[in-house]
């Protein structure tokens, strides 16, 4: 037996590897431990196998996903269920046995001629009550390499665990490759086996589809959190730095591509995580950790002015994987909104050789990078990472923010009247769709807790868990809702990108009871006179009364329409009594 496996002495791990080796028939199996040598090996293999390519900057590589594999494929991500379940929202499901049988067939020989990588990771910090161990089998060195940047290594954690049978399992195959890119994306399947705590994913490479530890593990974690009485959320985690020397931790849920990472990266604040957190009550206090240790972030509009910290990492030596950006003849990455010169001669693109004249089938110019093009880096590379990043106890969570992409209704920031009202507001996020998922963009969709894409529980249970959590806490976090995308009658955005810094500092001051608020039917909104000094100190800007009026006038008719839509949604779902009351009260407050 492989040395690393015998040192691990985990029977279940060995059986799983044996089973999938026989079934998928890889040419060889490489077991990865926590050493830097093994991490370097994955990077090398990704380059040798053509899934990544070198760039001129030391440590930088690039990867292309297929033209039809540029975002999460919701339609082919199915929950396998032994008995049908009423979720209260649309989600793709499949009879468990049918799905498992289909998978056994599709996995048969899928890795022939390829190398299978076995890697061990830990979701959440290691040696922590939050830790969940995860075993990944994949024939994609790009996937295994990305996981090294994005997750904590877990071989030692597997070796020393006191519960050796308790881990998530991910089996992935990129399927047949053509020029290093998955060829058979029309046969893409992502099957989530909740009962088996495992996920199968085949014929894809885009990280949101392929990387077991990202959204696939997240789906398993949501179901597990429900069973065990904690929360797994699609949220950033950040330190907001208010008064000198004071750090207050905030989490925030925003649908994909709606400002989540950029909020966590607000200048002067510190980032713990930008995508997924676990939160638990300990002795009446809510604590949270980042599940990950890196960022798989959207690269569009990352530039020296708007995102200086990330831009700095992307333009300096150190490990970084660029995906679906333009590569110049000099081996340099260029992307939309980078502020970089685009060479007239063009360069390499996920759709082939790109020139500025290139048009798609409908005659539209092909952008230099895909809207969902991404970078993969470690959080350690960022100067503004929070010192508590790896703290096994997590950080104390004092506030939660819910955001959406809403051009015509919600004010830039409002505070919920209570934890229960906050749960209602989180459950009623509506947001316009983006390029982070396949399908049409700009369509307003209800996206409860910005988590609908990953929800593996009926909505009523998910909401009950939030309400129940509030009962366990001595002090519940304050809840805020934000909207960075409000437009005026002329169609122009009413806010500047950086204004979110002011909203977060205002919210932080609210947590500490330092500023007042105006009680309105939709929640508590800032007073003009409290925002003026914040705009001055945070952004060195003056803030006019007209701007305030345009942004914070409650658009009563639009809000009424929103709450009518929500009433229609929830009239058809059995929800907890507290939630129904909150919804009723919200509608009543707007009626008078
Ligand atoms: C998101 O789309 O929410 C992401 C990227 O964070 S991924 O889920 O990996 O596609
Ligand atoms: Mn996400």
Coordinates of C-alpha atoms and ligand atoms in Angstrom, one line a residue:
X1 CA 0.0 0.0 0.0
X2 CA 1.0 3.6 -0.6
X3 CA 3.2 4.8 2.3
X4 CA 1.1 7.9 2.9
X5 CA -2.0 5.8 3.1
X6 CA -0.5 3.4 5.5
X7 CA 0.6 6.2 7.7
X8 CA -2.9 7.6 7.7
X9 CA -4.3 4.2 8.9
X10 CA -7.9 5.1 7.9
X11 CA -9.8 2.1 6.7
X12 CA -12.7 4.1 5.2
X13 CA -10.3 6.3 3.2
X14 CA -8.6 3.2 1.8
X15 CA -11.8 1.5 0.8
X16 CA -13.1 4.6 -1.0
X17 CA -9.8 5.0 -2.9
X18 CA -9.9 1.4 -3.8
X19 CA -13.5 1.5 -5.0
X20 CA -13.0 4.5 -7.2
X21 CA -9.6 3.4 -8.5
X22 CA -11.3 0.2 -9.7
X23 CA -14.2 2.0 -11.2
X24 CA -12.6 5.0 -12.8
X25 CA -9.4 3.1 -13.8
X26 CA -6.8 5.9 -13.7
X27 CA -3.4 5.0 -15.0
X28 CA -1.9 5.9 -11.6
X29 CA -2.9 7.3 -8.2
X30 CA -1.0 10.1 -6.5
X31 CA -1.7 10.7 -2.8
X32 CA -1.0 14.3 -1.6
X33 CA 0.0 15.1 2.0
X34 CA 0.4 18.4 3.7
X35 CA 4.0 19.0 2.4
X36 CA 5.0 21.9 0.2
X37 CA 6.7 19.3 -2.1
X38 CA 3.3 17.7 -2.8
X39 CA 1.7 21.1 -3.4
X40 CA 4.5 21.9 -5.9
X41 CA 3.9 18.6 -7.5
X42 CA 0.2 19.5 -8.2
X43 CA 1.2 22.8 -9.7
X44 CA 3.7 21.0 -11.9
X45 CA 1.2 18.4 -13.0
X46 CA -1.3 21.0 -13.9
X47 CA 1.3 22.6 -16.2
X48 CA 2.5 19.3 -17.7
X49 CA -1.0 18.1 -18.3
X50 CA -2.0 21.3 -20.1
X51 CA -4.8 22.4 -17.7
X52 CA -2.7 25.4 -16.6
X53 CA 0.0 27.3 -18.5
X54 CA 2.8 29.5 -17.3
X55 CA 2.8 33.3 -17.3
X56 CA 5.7 35.6 -17.4
X57 CA 5.4 36.5 -13.7
X58 CA 6.9 34.0 -11.3
X59 CA 4.2 31.9 -9.6
X60 CA 1.4 32.9 -12.0
X61 CA -0.4 30.5 -14.2
X62 CA -3.6 30.6 -16.3
X63 CA -6.4 28.1 -17.0
X64 CA -9.2 28.1 -19.5
X65 CA -12.6 26.6 -19.0
X66 CA -14.6 25.5 -22.0
X67 CA -16.9 28.1 -23.6
X68 CA -20.0 26.4 -22.1
X69 CA -18.3 25.8 -18.7
X70 CA -17.9 29.3 -17.5
X71 CA -20.2 29.4 -14.6
X72 CA -22.1 27.2 -12.2
X73 CA -24.5 24.8 -13.9
X74 CA -27.6 24.8 -11.7
X75 CA -29.7 22.7 -14.0
X76 CA -27.3 19.8 -13.9
X77 CA -26.5 20.1 -10.2
X78 CA -29.0 17.7 -8.6
X79 CA -29.8 16.6 -5.1
X80 CA -30.2 12.9 -4.8
X81 CA -33.1 12.1 -2.6
X82 CA -34.5 8.7 -1.4
X83 CA -37.8 10.3 -0.7
X84 CA -39.1 13.4 -2.4
X85 CA -39.0 16.6 -0.2
X86 CA -41.0 19.8 -0.5
X87 CA -38.3 22.5 -0.5
X88 CA -40.5 25.5 -1.0
X89 CA -38.5 26.6 -4.0
X90 CA -37.4 25.1 -7.3
X91 CA -34.4 22.9 -7.1
X92 CA -33.2 20.1 -9.3
X93 CA -33.6 16.7 -7.6
X94 CA -33.3 13.1 -8.7
X95 CA -34.2 9.7 -7.1
X96 CA -31.1 8.7 -5.2
X97 CA -30.7 5.2 -6.4
X98 CA -31.3 6.2 -10.0
X99 CA -28.6 9.0 -9.7
X100 CA -26.1 6.7 -8.0
X101 CA -26.6 4.0 -10.7
X102 CA -26.2 6.5 -13.4
X103 CA -23.0 7.8 -11.8
X104 CA -21.5 4.3 -11.4
X105 CA -22.0 3.9 -15.2
X106 CA -20.6 7.3 -16.1
X107 CA -17.6 6.9 -13.8
X108 CA -16.7 3.6 -15.4
X109 CA -13.3 4.1 -16.9
X110 CA -13.6 7.9 -16.9
X111 CA -10.0 8.3 -15.7
X112 CA -8.4 5.9 -18.2
X113 CA -4.9 7.1 -19.1
X114 CA -5.1 9.8 -16.5
X115 CA -3.5 10.4 -13.0
X116 CA -5.9 10.4 -10.1
X117 CA -5.0 12.8 -7.3
X118 CA -6.1 12.1 -3.7
X119 CA -6.1 15.0 -1.4
X120 CA -7.0 15.7 2.2
X121 CA -8.4 19.0 3.3
X122 CA -10.0 20.6 6.2
X123 CA -13.0 22.9 5.9
X124 CA -12.6 25.6 8.5
X125 CA -9.5 26.0 10.6
X126 CA -7.8 22.8 11.7
X127 CA -8.1 21.6 15.4
X128 CA -11.3 23.6 15.7
X129 CA -14.8 22.7 16.8
X130 CA -15.8 24.0 13.3
X131 CA -13.5 21.7 11.3
X132 CA -14.9 19.3 8.8
X133 CA -12.6 16.9 7.1
X134 CA -12.9 16.4 3.3
X135 CA -11.4 13.8 0.9
X136 CA -11.1 14.8 -2.7
X137 CA -10.5 12.4 -5.6
X138 CA -10.0 14.1 -8.9
X139 CA -8.2 13.6 -12.2
X140 CA -7.8 17.3 -12.6
X141 CA -4.5 18.7 -11.4
X142 CA -6.0 22.2 -11.8
X143 CA -8.8 21.3 -9.3
X144 CA -6.3 19.8 -6.8
X145 CA -3.9 22.7 -7.2
X146 CA -6.8 25.3 -6.8
X147 CA -7.8 23.5 -3.6
X148 CA -4.3 24.0 -2.3
X149 CA -4.7 27.7 -2.6
X150 CA -8.3 27.8 -1.4
X151 CA -8.4 25.3 1.5
X152 CA -6.4 24.3 4.5
X153 CA -4.4 21.1 4.1
X154 CA -5.9 18.3 6.1
X155 CA -3.7 15.2 5.8
X156 CA -2.4 15.6 9.4
X157 CA -5.9 16.4 10.6
X158 CA -7.1 13.1 9.0
X159 CA -4.2 11.2 10.6
X160 CA -5.0 12.5 14.1
X161 CA -8.7 12.7 14.1
X162 CA -10.7 11.0 16.8
X163 CA -13.6 10.4 14.4
X164 CA -11.9 8.7 11.4
X165 CA -15.2 7.8 9.6
X166 CA -16.5 11.3 9.6
X167 CA -15.6 13.2 6.5
X168 CA -17.1 14.5 3.2
X169 CA -16.2 12.8 0.0
X170 CA -15.8 14.4 -3.5
X171 CA -15.2 12.5 -6.7
X172 CA -14.5 14.6 -9.7
X173 CA -13.4 13.9 -13.2
X174 CA -12.8 16.6 -15.8
X175 CA -13.6 13.9 -18.4
X176 CA -11.9 13.8 -21.8
X177 CA -9.7 16.9 -22.3
X178 CA -9.1 18.7 -25.5
X179 CA -6.2 21.2 -25.3
X180 CA -6.4 20.9 -21.5
X181 CA -10.2 21.7 -21.4
X182 CA -13.1 19.4 -20.6
X183 CA -14.6 18.4 -23.9
X184 CA -17.9 16.7 -22.9
X185 CA -19.5 19.5 -21.0
X186 CA -22.8 18.5 -22.6
X187 CA -22.5 15.4 -20.3
X188 CA -21.8 17.5 -17.2
X189 CA -23.3 16.0 -14.1
X190 CA -23.1 17.2 -10.5
X191 CA -24.9 14.8 -8.1
X192 CA -25.1 15.7 -4.4
X193 CA -25.7 12.7 -2.3
X194 CA -26.8 14.3 1.0
X195 CA -27.3 10.9 2.7
X196 CA -23.9 9.7 1.8
X197 CA -22.1 13.0 2.6
X198 CA -20.5 12.9 -0.9
X199 CA -20.7 14.6 -4.2
X200 CA -19.9 13.4 -7.7
X201 CA -19.0 15.9 -10.4
X202 CA -18.0 15.0 -14.0
X203 CA -17.2 16.5 -17.3
X204 CA -16.4 20.0 -16.1
X205 CA -13.6 22.2 -14.8
X206 CA -15.2 25.6 -13.8
X207 CA -14.4 25.7 -10.1
X208 CA -18.0 26.3 -9.0
X209 CA -18.8 23.0 -10.6
X210 CA -15.6 21.0 -10.1
X211 CA -14.0 21.9 -6.8
X212 CA -15.5 19.6 -4.2
X213 CA -14.6 21.8 -1.3
X214 CA -16.3 24.9 -2.6
X215 CA -20.0 24.9 -3.4
X216 CA -20.4 21.2 -3.4
X217 CA -19.2 20.8 0.2
X218 CA -21.2 23.9 1.1
X219 CA -24.4 22.1 0.1
X220 CA -23.5 19.1 2.3
X221 CA -22.6 21.5 5.1
X222 CA -25.9 23.3 5.1
X223 CA -27.7 20.0 5.6
X224 CA -25.2 19.0 8.3
X225 CA -25.5 22.3 10.1
X226 CA -29.3 21.8 10.3
X227 CA -28.8 18.4 11.9
X228 CA -26.3 19.7 14.4
X229 CA -27.8 23.1 15.2
X230 CA -25.4 25.6 13.6
X231 CA -25.3 27.6 10.4
X232 CA -23.4 27.3 7.1
X233 CA -23.8 30.5 5.1
X234 CA -22.9 32.1 1.8
X235 CA -21.3 35.0 3.6
X236 CA -18.1 37.0 3.8
X237 CA -16.6 37.6 7.2
X238 CA -14.7 40.8 7.9
X239 CA -13.5 43.1 10.6
X240 CA -15.0 46.6 10.4
X241 CA -12.6 49.1 12.0
X242 CA -14.6 51.8 13.7
X243 CA -13.2 53.9 16.5
X244 CA -9.4 53.7 16.6
X245 CA -8.4 50.3 18.0
X246 CA -11.9 48.8 17.7
X247 CA -12.7 45.9 15.4
X248 CA -16.3 44.6 15.0
X249 CA -16.9 41.4 13.0
X250 CA -19.5 41.5 10.3
X251 CA -20.8 38.7 8.0
X252 CA -22.6 39.4 4.8
X253 CA -24.6 37.4 2.3
X254 CA -24.9 38.7 -1.3
X255 CA -25.8 36.7 -4.4
X256 CA -22.8 35.9 -6.5
X257 CA -21.3 39.0 -8.3
X258 CA -23.2 41.5 -6.2
X259 CA -20.4 43.1 -4.2
X260 CA -19.6 40.5 -1.6
X261 CA -15.9 40.3 -2.1
X262 CA -15.6 44.1 -2.6
X263 CA -17.4 44.7 0.7
X264 CA -15.0 42.3 2.5
X265 CA -12.1 44.2 0.8
X266 CA -13.2 47.8 1.7
X267 CA -10.0 49.8 2.3
X268 CA -9.1 50.2 5.9
X269 CA -11.0 47.0 7.0
X270 CA -9.7 43.5 7.4
X271 CA -10.9 40.3 5.6
X272 CA -11.4 36.9 7.2
X273 CA -13.2 35.4 4.2
X274 CA -15.2 36.3 1.1
X275 CA -17.5 33.4 0.4
X276 CA -18.5 30.8 2.9
X277 CA -18.7 30.7 6.7
X278 CA -19.7 28.4 9.5
X279 CA -21.3 30.0 12.6
X280 CA -22.2 28.5 16.0
X281 CA -23.4 29.6 19.4
X282 CA -20.9 29.0 22.2
X283 CA -22.2 30.0 25.7
X284 CA -24.7 32.4 24.2
X285 CA -22.1 34.0 21.9
X286 CA -22.2 33.7 18.1
X287 CA -18.8 32.8 16.6
X288 CA -17.8 32.3 13.0
X289 CA -15.0 31.0 10.9
X290 CA -14.0 31.2 7.2
X291 CA -14.4 27.8 5.7
X292 CA -11.7 28.6 3.1
X293 CA -8.2 30.1 3.1
X294 CA -8.2 31.7 -0.3
X295 CA -10.3 33.7 -2.8
X296 CA -11.8 32.5 -6.1
X297 CA -12.8 36.0 -7.1
X298 CA -14.3 37.8 -10.0
X299 CA -11.5 39.6 -11.9
X300 CA -13.6 42.0 -13.9
X301 CA -13.0 45.6 -12.8
X302 CA -10.2 44.7 -10.4
X303 CA -7.8 47.6 -10.9
X304 CA -5.3 49.7 -9.0
X305 CA -7.9 52.2 -8.0
X306 CA -11.0 50.2 -7.0
X307 CA -9.3 47.1 -5.6
X308 CA -5.7 48.0 -4.7
X309 CA -5.0 45.1 -2.4
X310 CA -6.1 42.4 -4.8
X311 CA -4.6 44.2 -7.8
X312 CA -1.3 44.2 -5.9
X313 CA -1.4 40.4 -5.5
X314 CA -2.4 39.9 -9.2
X315 CA 0.5 42.0 -10.4
X316 CA 3.3 40.6 -8.1
X317 CA 5.2 37.4 -7.8
X318 CA 3.4 34.6 -5.9
X319 CA 1.0 31.9 -6.6
X320 CA -2.0 32.9 -8.6
X321 CA -4.2 31.1 -11.1
X322 CA -6.0 33.3 -13.6
X323 CA -9.0 31.8 -15.4
X324 CA -10.7 32.9 -18.6
X325 CA -8.8 36.2 -19.0
X326 CA -6.9 37.3 -22.1
X327 CA -3.2 36.2 -22.4
X328 CA -0.9 38.5 -24.4
X329 CA 1.9 37.3 -26.6
X330 CA 4.2 38.3 -23.7
X331 CA 2.5 35.9 -21.4
X332 CA 0.7 38.6 -19.4
X333 CA -2.9 38.4 -18.3
X334 CA -5.3 41.3 -19.2
X335 CA -9.0 41.6 -18.2
X336 CA -11.9 43.9 -18.6
X337 CA -11.7 46.9 -16.4
X338 CA -8.1 46.3 -15.3
X339 CA -6.9 49.6 -16.6
X340 CA -4.2 47.7 -18.6
X341 CA -3.5 48.2 -22.3
X342 CA -5.1 45.7 -24.6
X343 CA -2.6 44.8 -27.3
X344 CA -3.9 45.5 -30.8
X345 CA -2.7 42.1 -31.8
X346 CA -5.0 40.5 -29.2
X347 CA -4.0 37.3 -27.5
X348 CA -5.1 33.9 -26.3
X349 CA -8.7 33.6 -25.1
X350 CA -10.9 30.8 -23.8
X351 CA -12.7 31.1 -27.2
X352 CA -9.5 30.9 -29.2
X353 CA -7.2 33.5 -30.7
X354 CA -8.8 36.9 -29.7
X355 CA -8.6 40.2 -31.5
X356 CA -10.4 43.4 -30.7
X357 CA -12.5 42.8 -33.9
X358 CA -13.7 39.4 -32.7
X359 CA -17.5 39.0 -32.7
X360 CA -19.8 36.3 -31.2
X361 CA -22.5 34.4 -33.2
X362 CA -24.9 37.3 -32.7
X363 CA -22.4 39.8 -34.0
X364 CA -21.6 41.3 -30.6
X365 CA -18.0 42.1 -29.8
X366 CA -16.4 39.4 -27.6
X367 CA -15.1 40.9 -24.3
X368 CA -11.4 40.5 -23.6
X369 CA -12.3 38.4 -20.6
X370 CA -15.4 36.5 -19.6
X371 CA -17.7 38.4 -17.2
X372 CA -17.2 35.6 -14.7
X373 CA -13.4 35.3 -15.3
X374 CA -11.6 34.7 -12.0
X375 CA -8.4 34.7 -10.0
X376 CA -7.4 32.2 -7.4
X377 CA -5.2 33.4 -4.6
X378 CA -4.5 32.7 -0.9
X379 CA -5.8 35.1 1.7
X380 CA -2.3 35.1 3.2
X381 CA -1.1 37.0 0.1
X382 CA -3.3 39.9 1.1
X383 CA -2.0 42.7 3.2
X384 CA -5.4 43.4 4.7
X385 CA -6.1 39.8 5.9
X386 CA -7.4 39.7 9.4
X387 CA -5.1 38.2 12.1
X388 CA -8.0 35.9 13.3
X389 CA -8.1 34.1 9.9
X390 CA -7.0 30.8 11.3
X391 CA -8.2 31.2 14.9
X392 CA -9.8 27.8 15.7
X393 CA -12.3 29.7 18.0
X394 CA -13.4 31.9 15.1
X395 CA -14.4 35.6 15.7
X396 CA -17.4 37.0 17.6
X397 CA -20.1 38.0 15.1
X398 CA -21.8 41.2 16.0
X399 CA -23.6 42.0 12.7
X400 CA -24.9 40.4 9.6
X401 CA -25.6 42.2 6.3
X402 CA -27.8 41.1 3.4
X403 CA -27.4 42.6 0.0
X404 CA -28.8 42.3 -3.4
X405 CA -28.6 43.8 -6.9
X406 CA -31.7 46.0 -6.9
X407 CA -32.0 48.9 -9.3
X408 CA -35.4 50.4 -8.2
X409 CA -36.5 49.6 -4.7
X410 CA -34.2 49.2 -1.7
X411 CA -32.4 52.1 0.1
X412 CA -28.5 51.8 0.3
X413 CA -28.6 50.6 3.9
X414 CA -31.3 49.9 6.5
X415 CA -31.2 48.2 9.9
X416 CA -33.7 45.5 10.8
X417 CA -35.9 46.2 13.8
X418 CA -34.9 43.0 15.5
X419 CA -33.2 39.6 14.8
X420 CA -36.6 38.2 13.7
X421 CA -37.2 41.1 11.3
X422 CA -33.6 40.5 10.1
X423 CA -34.5 36.9 9.4
X424 CA -37.4 38.1 7.3
X425 CA -35.3 40.5 5.4
X426 CA -32.6 37.8 4.7
X427 CA -35.3 35.4 3.5
X428 CA -36.7 38.1 1.1
X429 CA -33.5 39.2 -0.7
X430 CA -34.4 39.8 -4.3
X431 CA -31.6 40.3 -6.8
X432 CA -31.0 40.6 -10.5
X433 CA -29.2 37.5 -12.0
X434 CA -25.5 37.8 -13.0
X435 CA -22.9 36.0 -15.0
X436 CA -21.9 33.8 -12.1
X437 CA -24.6 31.2 -13.2
X438 CA -25.4 30.0 -16.6
X439 CA -28.5 31.7 -18.1
X440 CA -30.0 35.1 -18.7
X441 CA -28.6 38.1 -16.8
X442 CA -30.5 41.0 -15.2
X443 CA -33.7 39.1 -14.3
X444 CA -35.1 39.9 -10.8
X445 CA -35.1 36.7 -8.7
X446 CA -36.0 35.9 -5.1
X447 CA -32.8 34.6 -3.5
X448 CA -33.3 33.8 0.2
X449 CA -30.2 34.5 2.2
X450 CA -28.3 34.7 -1.1
X451 CA -28.2 31.0 -0.7
X452 CA -30.9 29.6 -2.9
X453 CA -28.5 28.1 -5.3
X454 CA -27.0 25.9 -2.6
X455 CA -29.9 25.3 -0.3
X456 CA -30.3 21.6 0.6
X457 CA -33.1 22.2 3.1
X458 CA -36.7 23.2 2.9
X459 CA -36.9 26.9 3.3
X460 CA -39.0 26.6 6.4
X461 CA -36.4 24.6 8.2
X462 CA -33.6 27.0 7.2
X463 CA -35.6 29.9 8.5
X464 CA -36.4 28.1 11.8
X465 CA -32.7 27.4 12.3
X466 CA -32.0 31.2 12.1
X467 CA -34.8 32.0 14.5
X468 CA -33.7 29.2 16.8
X469 CA -30.2 30.5 16.8
X470 CA -31.4 33.9 18.0
X471 CA -33.0 32.2 21.0
X472 CA -29.6 30.6 21.9
X473 CA -27.8 34.0 22.0
X474 CA -27.4 36.4 24.9
X475 CA -27.2 39.2 22.4
X476 CA -28.3 38.7 18.8
X477 CA -26.2 40.3 16.0
X478 CA -27.7 43.5 14.5
X479 CA -28.9 42.8 10.9
X480 CA -28.6 45.2 8.0
X481 CA -29.7 45.2 4.4
X482 CA -27.7 47.0 1.7
X483 CA -28.1 47.8 -1.9
X484 CA -25.3 49.2 -4.0
X485 CA -27.2 49.2 -7.2
X486 CA -30.0 51.7 -6.8
X487 CA -30.6 53.9 -9.8
X488 CA -32.2 57.3 -10.2
X489 CA -34.8 58.2 -12.8
X490 CA -32.2 58.9 -15.4
X491 CA -31.0 55.3 -15.0
X492 CA -27.7 56.2 -13.4
X493 CA -26.4 54.6 -10.2
X494 CA -27.2 56.8 -7.2
X495 CA -24.0 55.8 -5.4
X496 CA -20.3 55.6 -6.0
X497 CA -18.7 52.2 -5.6
X498 CA -16.8 53.3 -2.5
X499 CA -19.9 54.6 -0.6
X500 CA -20.2 51.1 0.9
X501 CA -17.4 52.0 3.2
X502 CA -19.7 54.7 4.8
X503 CA -22.6 52.3 5.1
X504 CA -20.4 49.7 6.9
X505 CA -19.0 52.3 9.3
X506 CA -22.4 53.6 10.0
X507 CA -23.6 50.1 10.8
X508 CA -20.6 49.5 13.0
X509 CA -21.4 52.7 14.9
X510 CA -25.0 51.4 15.3
X511 CA -23.7 48.1 16.8
X512 CA -22.0 50.3 19.5
X513 CA -25.0 52.6 20.0
X514 CA -23.1 55.6 18.8
X515 CA -25.5 57.0 16.2
X516 CA -29.3 57.2 16.0
X517 CA -31.6 56.2 13.2
X518 CA -34.9 57.1 11.6
X519 CA -37.6 54.5 12.2
X520 CA -39.4 53.9 8.9
X521 CA -41.8 51.2 7.7
X522 CA -39.0 49.2 6.1
X523 CA -36.5 49.5 9.0
X524 CA -34.1 51.9 10.6
X525 CA -32.3 54.2 8.2
X526 CA -29.4 56.6 8.8
X527 CA -29.9 60.2 9.6
X528 CA -28.4 62.7 7.2
X529 CA -26.3 64.4 9.9
X530 CA -24.7 61.1 10.9
X531 CA -23.6 60.4 7.3
X532 CA -22.0 63.7 6.6
X533 CA -19.1 63.3 9.0
X534 CA -18.6 59.7 7.9
X535 CA -18.4 60.7 4.2
X536 CA -15.9 63.3 5.2
X537 CA -13.7 61.1 7.4
X538 CA -13.9 57.8 5.3
X539 CA -13.9 59.2 1.8
X540 CA -12.9 62.8 2.1
X541 CA -16.1 63.7 0.4
X542 CA -18.9 66.1 1.1
X543 CA -22.4 64.6 1.1
X544 CA -25.3 66.6 -0.1
X545 CA -28.8 66.7 1.2
X546 CA -30.0 66.1 -2.4
X547 CA -27.9 62.9 -2.6
X548 CA -29.3 61.7 0.7
X549 CA -32.9 62.4 -0.3
X550 CA -32.5 60.6 -3.6
X551 CA -30.9 57.6 -2.0
X552 CA -32.9 57.3 1.3
X553 CA -36.4 58.4 0.3
X554 CA -38.4 55.2 0.9
X555 CA -39.9 54.2 -2.5
X556 CA -43.2 53.2 -0.8
X557 CA -44.9 51.9 -4.0
X558 CA -41.9 49.8 -5.0
X559 CA -41.6 48.4 -1.5
X560 CA -45.3 47.6 -1.5
X561 CA -44.9 45.7 -4.8
X562 CA -41.9 43.9 -3.4
X563 CA -43.7 42.8 -0.2
X564 CA -46.7 41.7 -2.3
X565 CA -44.4 39.5 -4.4
X566 CA -43.0 38.1 -1.1
X567 CA -46.5 37.5 0.3
X568 CA -47.3 35.5 -2.9
X569 CA -44.2 33.4 -2.5
X570 CA -44.7 32.6 1.2
X571 CA -48.5 32.2 1.0
X572 CA -47.7 28.8 -0.7
X573 CA -45.1 27.7 1.8
X574 CA -45.7 26.6 5.4
X575 CA -43.4 28.8 7.4
X576 CA -42.7 29.3 11.1
X577 CA -45.3 31.4 13.0
X578 CA -42.7 34.0 14.0
X579 CA -41.8 34.5 10.3
X580 CA -45.4 34.7 9.2
X581 CA -46.0 37.4 11.9
X582 CA -43.0 39.4 10.7
X583 CA -44.2 39.2 7.1
X584 CA -47.6 40.3 8.1
X585 CA -46.3 43.2 10.2
X586 CA -44.0 44.3 7.4
X587 CA -46.9 44.5 5.0
X588 CA -49.1 46.3 7.5
X589 CA -46.4 48.9 8.2
X590 CA -46.3 49.7 4.5
X591 CA -50.0 49.8 4.1
X592 CA -50.6 52.8 6.3
Ligands
LIG1 C1 -20.3 32.1 -6.6 O1 -20.7 32.0 -7.7 O2 -21.0 32.3 -5.6 C2 -18.8 31.9 -6.2 C3 -18.0 31.3 -7.3 O3 -18.4 32.2 -5.2 S1 -18.4 29.6 -7.5 O4 -19.5 29.3 -6.6 O5 -17.2 28.8 -7.2 O6 -18.8 29.5 -8.8
LIG2 MN1 -20.1 32.4 -3.7

